[in-house]
Coordinates of C-alpha atoms in Angstrom, one line a residue:
M60 CA -24.6 -7.2 -19.7
R61 CA -24.8 -5.5 -15.8
R62 CA -21.8 -4.4 -14.8
P63 CA -20.6 -6.8 -11.8
G64 CA -19.5 -5.1 -8.8
P65 CA -16.7 -5.1 -6.1
A66 CA -18.7 -8.4 -4.3
V67 CA -16.1 -11.4 -4.8
L68 CA -17.9 -15.3 -5.1
R69 CA -18.0 -16.1 -2.2
R70 CA -18.6 -20.0 -3.1
V71 CA -16.9 -22.3 -5.2
C72 CA -17.7 -24.9 -7.3
A73 CA -15.5 -27.0 -9.7
T74 CA -16.2 -29.7 -12.4
L75 CA -14.2 -31.8 -14.8
V76 CA -15.4 -34.3 -17.6
V77 CA -14.6 -35.8 -20.7
G78 CA -16.5 -36.6 -23.9
V79 CA -16.6 -40.2 -24.9
V80 CA -16.2 -40.7 -28.4
S81 CA -16.3 -43.7 -29.9
T82 CA -14.8 -45.0 -33.6
A83 CA -16.2 -47.6 -35.8
V84 CA -14.3 -50.6 -36.9
A85 CA -15.4 -53.4 -38.5
G86 CA -14.3 -57.0 -38.9
C87 CA -10.7 -58.2 -38.2
G88 CA -8.6 -54.9 -38.8
S89 CA -10.9 -53.3 -41.3
V90 CA -11.5 -50.1 -41.2
V91 CA -14.7 -48.2 -41.4
A92 CA -14.3 -44.4 -43.2
G93 CA -16.1 -41.6 -41.8
E94 CA -15.8 -39.7 -38.2
A95 CA -15.7 -40.6 -35.5
V96 CA -19.0 -40.5 -33.7
R97 CA -19.9 -39.0 -30.1
A98 CA -22.0 -41.9 -27.8
E99 CA -24.7 -40.3 -26.8
P100 CA -24.5 -40.6 -22.7
D101 CA -27.5 -42.5 -20.6
L102 CA -28.6 -40.0 -18.7
S103 CA -31.7 -41.7 -17.8
G104 CA -30.3 -42.5 -14.0
L105 CA -30.4 -39.1 -13.4
D106 CA -32.3 -36.7 -11.3
V107 CA -31.4 -33.1 -12.7
G108 CA -34.3 -31.2 -11.5
N109 CA -35.1 -28.2 -13.8
Y110 CA -31.1 -27.4 -13.9
P111 CA -29.7 -27.7 -17.6
T112 CA -27.9 -30.5 -18.7
E113 CA -26.7 -28.9 -22.3
P114 CA -23.7 -26.6 -22.7
V115 CA -24.7 -22.8 -23.4
E116 CA -22.8 -21.0 -26.4
F117 CA -21.1 -17.9 -24.7
G118 CA -19.9 -16.0 -28.1
A119 CA -18.2 -13.2 -28.0
A120 CA -18.7 -9.7 -25.8
E121 CA -21.6 -8.0 -26.8
D122 CA -20.2 -4.7 -26.0
N123 CA -17.4 -2.7 -25.1
E124 CA -17.7 -2.9 -21.7
A125 CA -17.9 -6.9 -21.9
A126 CA -15.5 -6.9 -23.7
R127 CA -13.1 -5.0 -21.2
Y128 CA -13.9 -7.0 -18.6
R129 CA -13.0 -10.6 -20.5
E130 CA -9.3 -8.8 -21.2
G131 CA -9.2 -8.4 -17.4
Q132 CA -9.9 -11.9 -17.0
R133 CA -7.6 -12.1 -19.0
L134 CA -5.1 -10.3 -17.2
G135 CA -5.5 -11.7 -14.2
D136 CA -3.3 -15.0 -15.2
F137 CA -0.5 -12.7 -15.3
V138 CA -1.1 -10.3 -12.3
A139 CA 1.2 -12.4 -9.2
L140 CA -0.1 -13.5 -6.1
P141 CA 1.4 -11.4 -2.8
F142 CA 1.8 -15.3 -1.4
E143 CA 4.3 -16.1 -4.5
A144 CA 6.5 -13.8 -3.2
D145 CA 6.0 -14.3 0.6
P146 CA 4.1 -17.7 2.0
G147 CA 3.2 -15.6 5.1
Y148 CA 0.2 -13.6 3.0
V149 CA -2.2 -17.1 3.3
D150 CA -5.5 -14.7 3.4
R151 CA -7.3 -13.2 1.1
I152 CA -9.2 -9.7 2.0
V153 CA -12.7 -9.0 0.4
G154 CA -14.4 -5.6 0.1
T155 CA -11.1 -3.8 -1.4
G156 CA -11.5 -3.9 -5.1
G157 CA -11.8 -5.4 -8.1
P158 CA -10.8 -7.8 -8.9
V159 CA -11.4 -6.6 -12.7
V160 CA -10.6 -2.8 -13.1
L161 CA -12.6 -1.1 -15.4
D162 CA -12.7 2.4 -13.3
R163 CA -11.8 3.9 -10.1
R164 CA -14.9 2.2 -8.0
D165 CA -12.9 -1.3 -8.8
M166 CA -10.0 0.1 -6.5
Q167 CA -12.2 1.4 -3.8
A168 CA -10.1 2.6 -0.6
L169 CA -6.9 1.4 -2.2
V170 CA -6.7 4.7 -4.3
V171 CA -7.4 8.2 -2.1
N172 CA -7.4 10.5 -4.3
D173 CA -10.4 11.1 -7.2
T174 CA -8.7 11.6 -10.1
F175 CA -8.0 8.5 -10.9
D176 CA -10.6 8.2 -13.6
E177 CA -9.3 11.2 -15.2
V178 CA -6.1 10.3 -15.4
A179 CA -6.6 7.1 -15.9
A180 CA -8.9 7.8 -18.7
D181 CA -7.5 5.5 -21.3
L182 CA -7.2 2.2 -19.4
V183 CA -7.9 -0.9 -21.2
A184 CA -8.9 -3.1 -18.2
G185 CA -7.0 -3.8 -15.3
W186 CA -6.8 -6.5 -12.4
V187 CA -6.2 -5.9 -8.3
H188 CA -6.5 -7.9 -5.0
T189 CA -5.1 -7.9 -1.6
W190 CA -3.5 -10.5 0.6
S191 CA -3.1 -10.4 4.5
T192 CA -0.6 -12.3 6.9
E193 CA -2.1 -14.3 9.5
G194 CA -3.9 -12.9 12.7
D195 CA -5.8 -10.0 14.0
P196 CA -6.8 -7.5 11.6
G197 CA -5.7 -4.5 13.4
S198 CA -1.8 -6.2 13.4
V199 CA -1.4 -7.7 9.9
Q200 CA 0.3 -7.3 6.9
Q201 CA -1.4 -6.6 4.1
L202 CA 0.1 -6.8 0.1
S203 CA -2.2 -4.8 -2.4
I204 CA -1.4 -5.2 -5.9
A205 CA -3.2 -3.8 -9.6
V206 CA -2.4 -4.3 -13.0
L207 CA -3.8 -1.8 -15.1
M208 CA -3.2 -2.1 -19.1
F209 CA -3.1 0.8 -21.7
P210 CA -3.1 1.4 -25.3
D211 CA 1.1 1.9 -24.8
A212 CA 3.8 2.1 -23.0
A213 CA 3.9 6.1 -23.3
T214 CA 0.7 6.5 -21.8
A215 CA 1.4 3.9 -19.1
E216 CA 4.2 6.1 -18.2
S217 CA 2.1 9.4 -17.9
V218 CA -0.8 7.9 -16.5
A219 CA 2.2 6.6 -13.4
V220 CA 3.5 9.9 -13.1
G221 CA -0.3 11.6 -12.9
L222 CA -1.3 8.8 -10.4
E223 CA 1.7 9.4 -7.9
R224 CA 1.5 13.0 -8.0
D225 CA -2.0 13.1 -7.1
D226 CA -1.5 10.7 -4.2
F227 CA 1.4 12.1 -3.3
T228 CA -0.3 15.6 -3.0
F229 CA -3.3 14.2 -1.5
N230 CA -1.4 14.7 1.7
A231 CA 0.9 17.0 2.3
D232 CA 3.1 15.1 4.8
N233 CA 3.9 12.6 2.2
R234 CA 7.6 11.8 1.1
P235 CA 8.8 10.1 -1.9
V236 CA 10.7 6.9 -1.7
Q237 CA 13.0 5.6 -4.3
L238 CA 12.5 2.3 -5.5
S239 CA 16.2 0.8 -6.1
K240 CA 15.6 -2.2 -8.0
Y241 CA 13.2 -0.3 -10.2
P242 CA 14.2 3.3 -10.7
Q243 CA 11.0 4.2 -13.0
G244 CA 8.6 3.2 -10.0
K245 CA 7.0 6.6 -8.4
A246 CA 6.9 5.5 -4.8
H247 CA 5.9 7.3 -1.7
W248 CA 5.3 7.3 2.3
R249 CA 4.1 9.2 5.5
P250 CA 6.8 9.1 8.4
G251 CA 5.8 7.5 11.5
N252 CA 3.0 5.7 8.9
A253 CA 3.9 1.8 8.3
S254 CA 2.5 2.6 4.7
L255 CA 4.4 2.3 0.9
G256 CA 2.8 2.6 -1.8
S257 CA 4.2 3.2 -5.5
W258 CA 3.0 3.1 -9.3
T259 CA 5.4 1.4 -11.6
A260 CA 5.2 1.5 -15.2
H261 CA 6.1 -1.5 -17.5
D262 CA 5.7 -1.2 -21.0
R263 CA 1.7 -0.3 -21.4
Y264 CA 1.5 -1.5 -18.0
V265 CA 1.0 0.2 -14.8
V266 CA 2.2 -1.8 -11.4
F267 CA 0.6 -0.6 -8.4
V268 CA 1.6 -1.8 -4.8
K269 CA 0.7 -1.1 -1.3
Y270 CA 1.9 -2.3 1.4
D271 CA 0.7 -1.7 4.5
D272 CA 1.6 -3.4 7.8
R273 CA -1.6 -2.8 10.8
S274 CA 1.0 -3.2 13.5
G275 CA 3.1 -0.2 12.9
R276 CA 6.3 -1.8 13.3
A277 CA 7.4 -2.2 9.9
D278 CA 10.5 0.4 8.7
L279 CA 11.0 2.2 5.4
P280 CA 13.6 -0.7 4.3
A281 CA 11.5 -3.6 5.1
M282 CA 8.3 -2.0 3.2
V283 CA 10.9 -1.0 -0.1
Q284 CA 12.3 -5.0 0.5
R285 CA 8.1 -5.8 0.3
T286 CA 7.3 -4.0 -2.3
E287 CA 10.2 -4.8 -4.7
S288 CA 9.7 -8.5 -4.0
L289 CA 6.3 -8.6 -5.1
L290 CA 7.2 -6.4 -8.4
D291 CA 10.2 -8.9 -8.9
I292 CA 7.4 -11.6 -9.6
Q293 CA 5.2 -9.5 -11.3
M294 CA 7.2 -8.0 -14.2
P295 CA 8.4 -11.2 -15.8
L296 CA 4.5 -12.7 -15.6
L297 CA 3.7 -9.2 -17.8
D298 CA 6.2 -10.1 -20.2
E299 CA 4.0 -13.3 -21.1
F300 CA 1.2 -11.6 -21.7
E301 CA -0.3 -11.0 -24.8
P302 CA -3.1 -8.7 -24.8
T303 CA -5.7 -8.5 -27.5
P304 CA -5.1 -6.5 -30.1
P305 CA -7.6 -3.0 -30.0
E306 CA -9.1 -4.1 -33.5
Q307 CA -10.2 -7.5 -32.3
L308 CA -11.2 -6.3 -28.7
N309 CA -14.7 -6.1 -29.0
E310 CA -14.9 -9.4 -30.9
I311 CA -13.3 -10.9 -27.8
A312 CA -14.2 -15.0 -26.8
L313 CA -16.0 -15.1 -23.6
D314 CA -15.2 -18.2 -23.6
P315 CA -12.3 -19.2 -25.4
D316 CA -11.5 -22.8 -24.2
G317 CA -14.8 -24.3 -23.9
V318 CA -14.5 -24.7 -20.5
L319 CA -17.5 -21.9 -19.0
A320 CA -19.7 -23.7 -20.8
L321 CA -19.9 -27.1 -18.7
T322 CA -20.7 -24.7 -15.8
L323 CA -23.7 -24.4 -14.2
P324 CA -25.0 -21.4 -15.3
K325 CA -25.1 -18.3 -13.1
S326 CA -28.9 -16.8 -12.6
P327 CA -29.0 -13.0 -13.4
Q328 CA -29.9 -12.2 -9.6
T329 CA -26.5 -13.5 -8.7
I330 CA -24.8 -12.2 -11.9
A331 CA -26.1 -8.4 -10.8
M332 CA -24.4 -9.6 -7.6
F333 CA -21.2 -11.2 -8.0
G334 CA -20.4 -10.2 -11.9
P335 CA -20.5 -12.4 -15.4
P336 CA -18.5 -15.6 -15.0
D337 CA -15.0 -16.0 -15.1
A338 CA -12.7 -18.5 -17.4
F339 CA -9.3 -18.5 -16.2
R340 CA -6.4 -20.5 -17.5
G341 CA -4.1 -20.2 -13.7
R342 CA -3.9 -17.8 -11.2
G343 CA -6.6 -15.5 -12.3
A344 CA -9.4 -18.1 -10.2
V345 CA -7.7 -18.1 -6.8
Y346 CA -9.7 -14.8 -5.9
A347 CA -12.7 -17.0 -5.5
L348 CA -10.9 -20.0 -4.6
T349 CA -11.1 -20.6 -0.8
G350 CA -8.7 -22.2 1.0
I351 CA -5.5 -22.0 -1.3
T352 CA -2.1 -20.7 -0.4
N353 CA 0.1 -21.5 -3.4
L354 CA -0.1 -22.4 -6.7
D355 CA 0.7 -26.0 -6.8
F356 CA -2.2 -27.3 -7.6
L357 CA -1.9 -25.7 -11.5
D358 CA 1.0 -28.1 -12.1
T359 CA 0.5 -31.4 -10.1
G360 CA -3.4 -30.8 -11.8
Q361 CA -2.1 -30.1 -15.0
V362 CA -4.5 -27.4 -15.4
T363 CA -5.4 -26.2 -18.6
G364 CA -8.8 -24.7 -18.0
I365 CA -10.7 -22.8 -15.3
A366 CA -14.3 -21.9 -15.5
L367 CA -16.4 -19.9 -12.3
G368 CA -19.8 -19.9 -13.0
E369 CA -22.5 -21.3 -10.8
S370 CA -20.4 -23.9 -10.2
V371 CA -16.2 -24.2 -10.5
V372 CA -14.8 -26.4 -13.5
V373 CA -11.4 -27.7 -13.7
R374 CA -10.3 -29.2 -16.6
S375 CA -6.7 -31.3 -16.4
E376 CA -4.5 -32.2 -19.4
T377 CA -4.8 -36.1 -18.0
L378 CA -6.9 -38.3 -15.9
R379 CA -3.9 -38.4 -13.4
G380 CA -3.9 -35.0 -13.0
A381 CA -8.0 -34.7 -12.7
E382 CA -7.1 -37.5 -10.0
A383 CA -4.5 -35.5 -8.0
L384 CA -7.4 -32.2 -8.1
Y385 CA -10.1 -34.2 -6.5
E386 CA -7.7 -35.4 -3.6
N387 CA -6.2 -31.9 -3.7
F388 CA -9.5 -30.6 -2.8
R389 CA -12.0 -32.8 -1.4
P390 CA -11.9 -32.4 2.5
G391 CA -9.6 -33.7 4.4
T392 CA -7.2 -32.2 2.6
N393 CA -7.4 -28.7 2.8
D394 CA -11.1 -27.8 4.3
S395 CA -10.2 -26.0 7.8
G396 CA -13.6 -25.2 8.3
G397 CA -14.4 -29.4 9.3
S398 CA -17.5 -31.3 7.2
R399 CA -19.0 -34.5 7.6
V400 CA -19.6 -37.1 4.9
I401 CA -23.5 -37.1 3.4
E402 CA -25.1 -39.1 0.5
A403 CA -24.0 -38.6 -2.9
P404 CA -26.0 -38.4 -5.9
K405 CA -26.8 -41.9 -8.2
G406 CA -25.6 -42.5 -11.7
I407 CA -22.0 -40.3 -11.8
D408 CA -19.5 -42.4 -13.8
G409 CA -16.3 -41.4 -11.9
K410 CA -15.8 -39.8 -8.3
A411 CA -18.7 -38.0 -6.3
E412 CA -18.6 -37.6 -2.6
C413 CA -20.9 -34.6 -0.6
F414 CA -20.5 -33.1 2.4
S415 CA -22.1 -30.8 5.0
R416 CA -20.4 -28.0 6.6
Q417 CA -20.1 -27.3 10.2
V418 CA -22.3 -24.3 10.7
A419 CA -19.7 -22.9 12.9
A420 CA -17.2 -22.5 10.3
Y421 CA -19.4 -20.5 8.1
E422 CA -22.3 -18.0 8.5
N423 CA -24.8 -19.9 7.2
P424 CA -25.2 -23.8 6.7
S425 CA -24.1 -24.6 3.2
S426 CA -23.7 -28.9 1.6
F427 CA -21.3 -29.1 -1.5
C428 CA -20.1 -32.4 -3.9
V429 CA -17.3 -32.6 -5.6
L430 CA -16.9 -35.3 -8.1
R431 CA -14.1 -36.2 -10.9
T432 CA -15.2 -37.7 -13.7
G433 CA -12.6 -38.0 -17.1
R434 CA -10.3 -35.2 -17.2
Y435 CA -12.7 -32.6 -15.1
F436 CA -12.6 -31.9 -11.2
A437 CA -15.8 -29.9 -10.0
Q438 CA -17.1 -28.7 -6.8
V439 CA -20.9 -28.0 -6.7
E440 CA -22.8 -26.1 -3.7
G441 CA -26.0 -26.7 -2.8
G442 CA -28.7 -25.9 0.3
Q443 CA -31.4 -28.7 0.4
I444 CA -29.8 -32.3 -0.2
Q445 CA -32.5 -33.0 -3.0
D446 CA -31.7 -29.5 -4.4
L447 CA -27.5 -30.3 -3.9
H448 CA -27.7 -33.9 -5.7
Q449 CA -29.9 -33.0 -8.8
K450 CA -27.7 -29.8 -9.3
T451 CA -24.7 -31.9 -8.9
S452 CA -26.5 -34.4 -11.5
A453 CA -26.9 -31.8 -14.2
Q454 CA -23.1 -30.6 -13.6
Y455 CA -22.0 -34.1 -14.6
A456 CA -24.5 -34.2 -17.4
L457 CA -23.3 -31.0 -18.5
L458 CA -19.3 -31.8 -18.2
L459 CA -20.0 -35.0 -20.5
H460 CA -20.3 -32.9 -23.3
G461 CA -16.6 -31.7 -22.5

């Protein structure tokens, strides 16, 4: 597996589908013994081009790095998003790290010292992201959070102390700060700078939080409050997470819910640029979804799985949940960039609409289709209309295996 870099998937696609099962009955109320047989879908009216219509079996991680990366994805579902603590954080900042953390490179500029890999040598996996308030980049408030997982609580405590010590000594002007609600936390700031960094051990985890007010107006009590409010959300989430046992890590399933198999597969070139495909059950997927400022869609959509491949597939527990996802994500409800309706492909059983984004809202013109079929919602990105229709039709065909 090529090691994924810090780049974030910039395009979003999501798809939903439900398998069709037929049961055999005979006569008036008589039942034929045997297992139900899946009805073969009729794809004769679909133009799928050269895109695959059969699911790919992902199996288990092929090496330790792939296993750690997958464990980082699992952890991502339990890492708080800043807008959960304060709805004012509406903009996801790219290029600041991760989201999966395997070593210092994935923390990027959030870690200023060069001892991270030495101090955190026993790192299993981590997850990191940064969000900001809306406005001019030079005056916004930024809030970053990283959760790093270690083999045990003793190691995590040692790492938290070591990383804070090295952050603290990196600049002689730094001063220690006490987090009253989290006395185990190690925090510091530099007087005159509206920035606060902290490392807090919690069981086998180390939680890093950095608050940065680019306007320079925040005082120390405000920065402490911001940090503690995010920790208030984060700590209970970690108590819910169940790490993969060490002896089972290298056998970790890459697609445990079977949703990733239903996405259009990423090309090797895309994997090299943006990282391998992802499988989530909740908030972890938000790192790659645009326009999300709360987690309401997880409840209203009754989401049971989210997969990010060349498309994004979201599975709902119910048909009603899938319909809610469709209405929430189709343009007109949350597409601030604007879009216009274009022709949709034929032969899709369910709902399917396609749109072209306004060039002014994006660096390059782009088109996409959204569809709902059964318990699945999907969005597929494409360039030329024919190619977009073929990809969307292939995505629909894949979903029929769900």
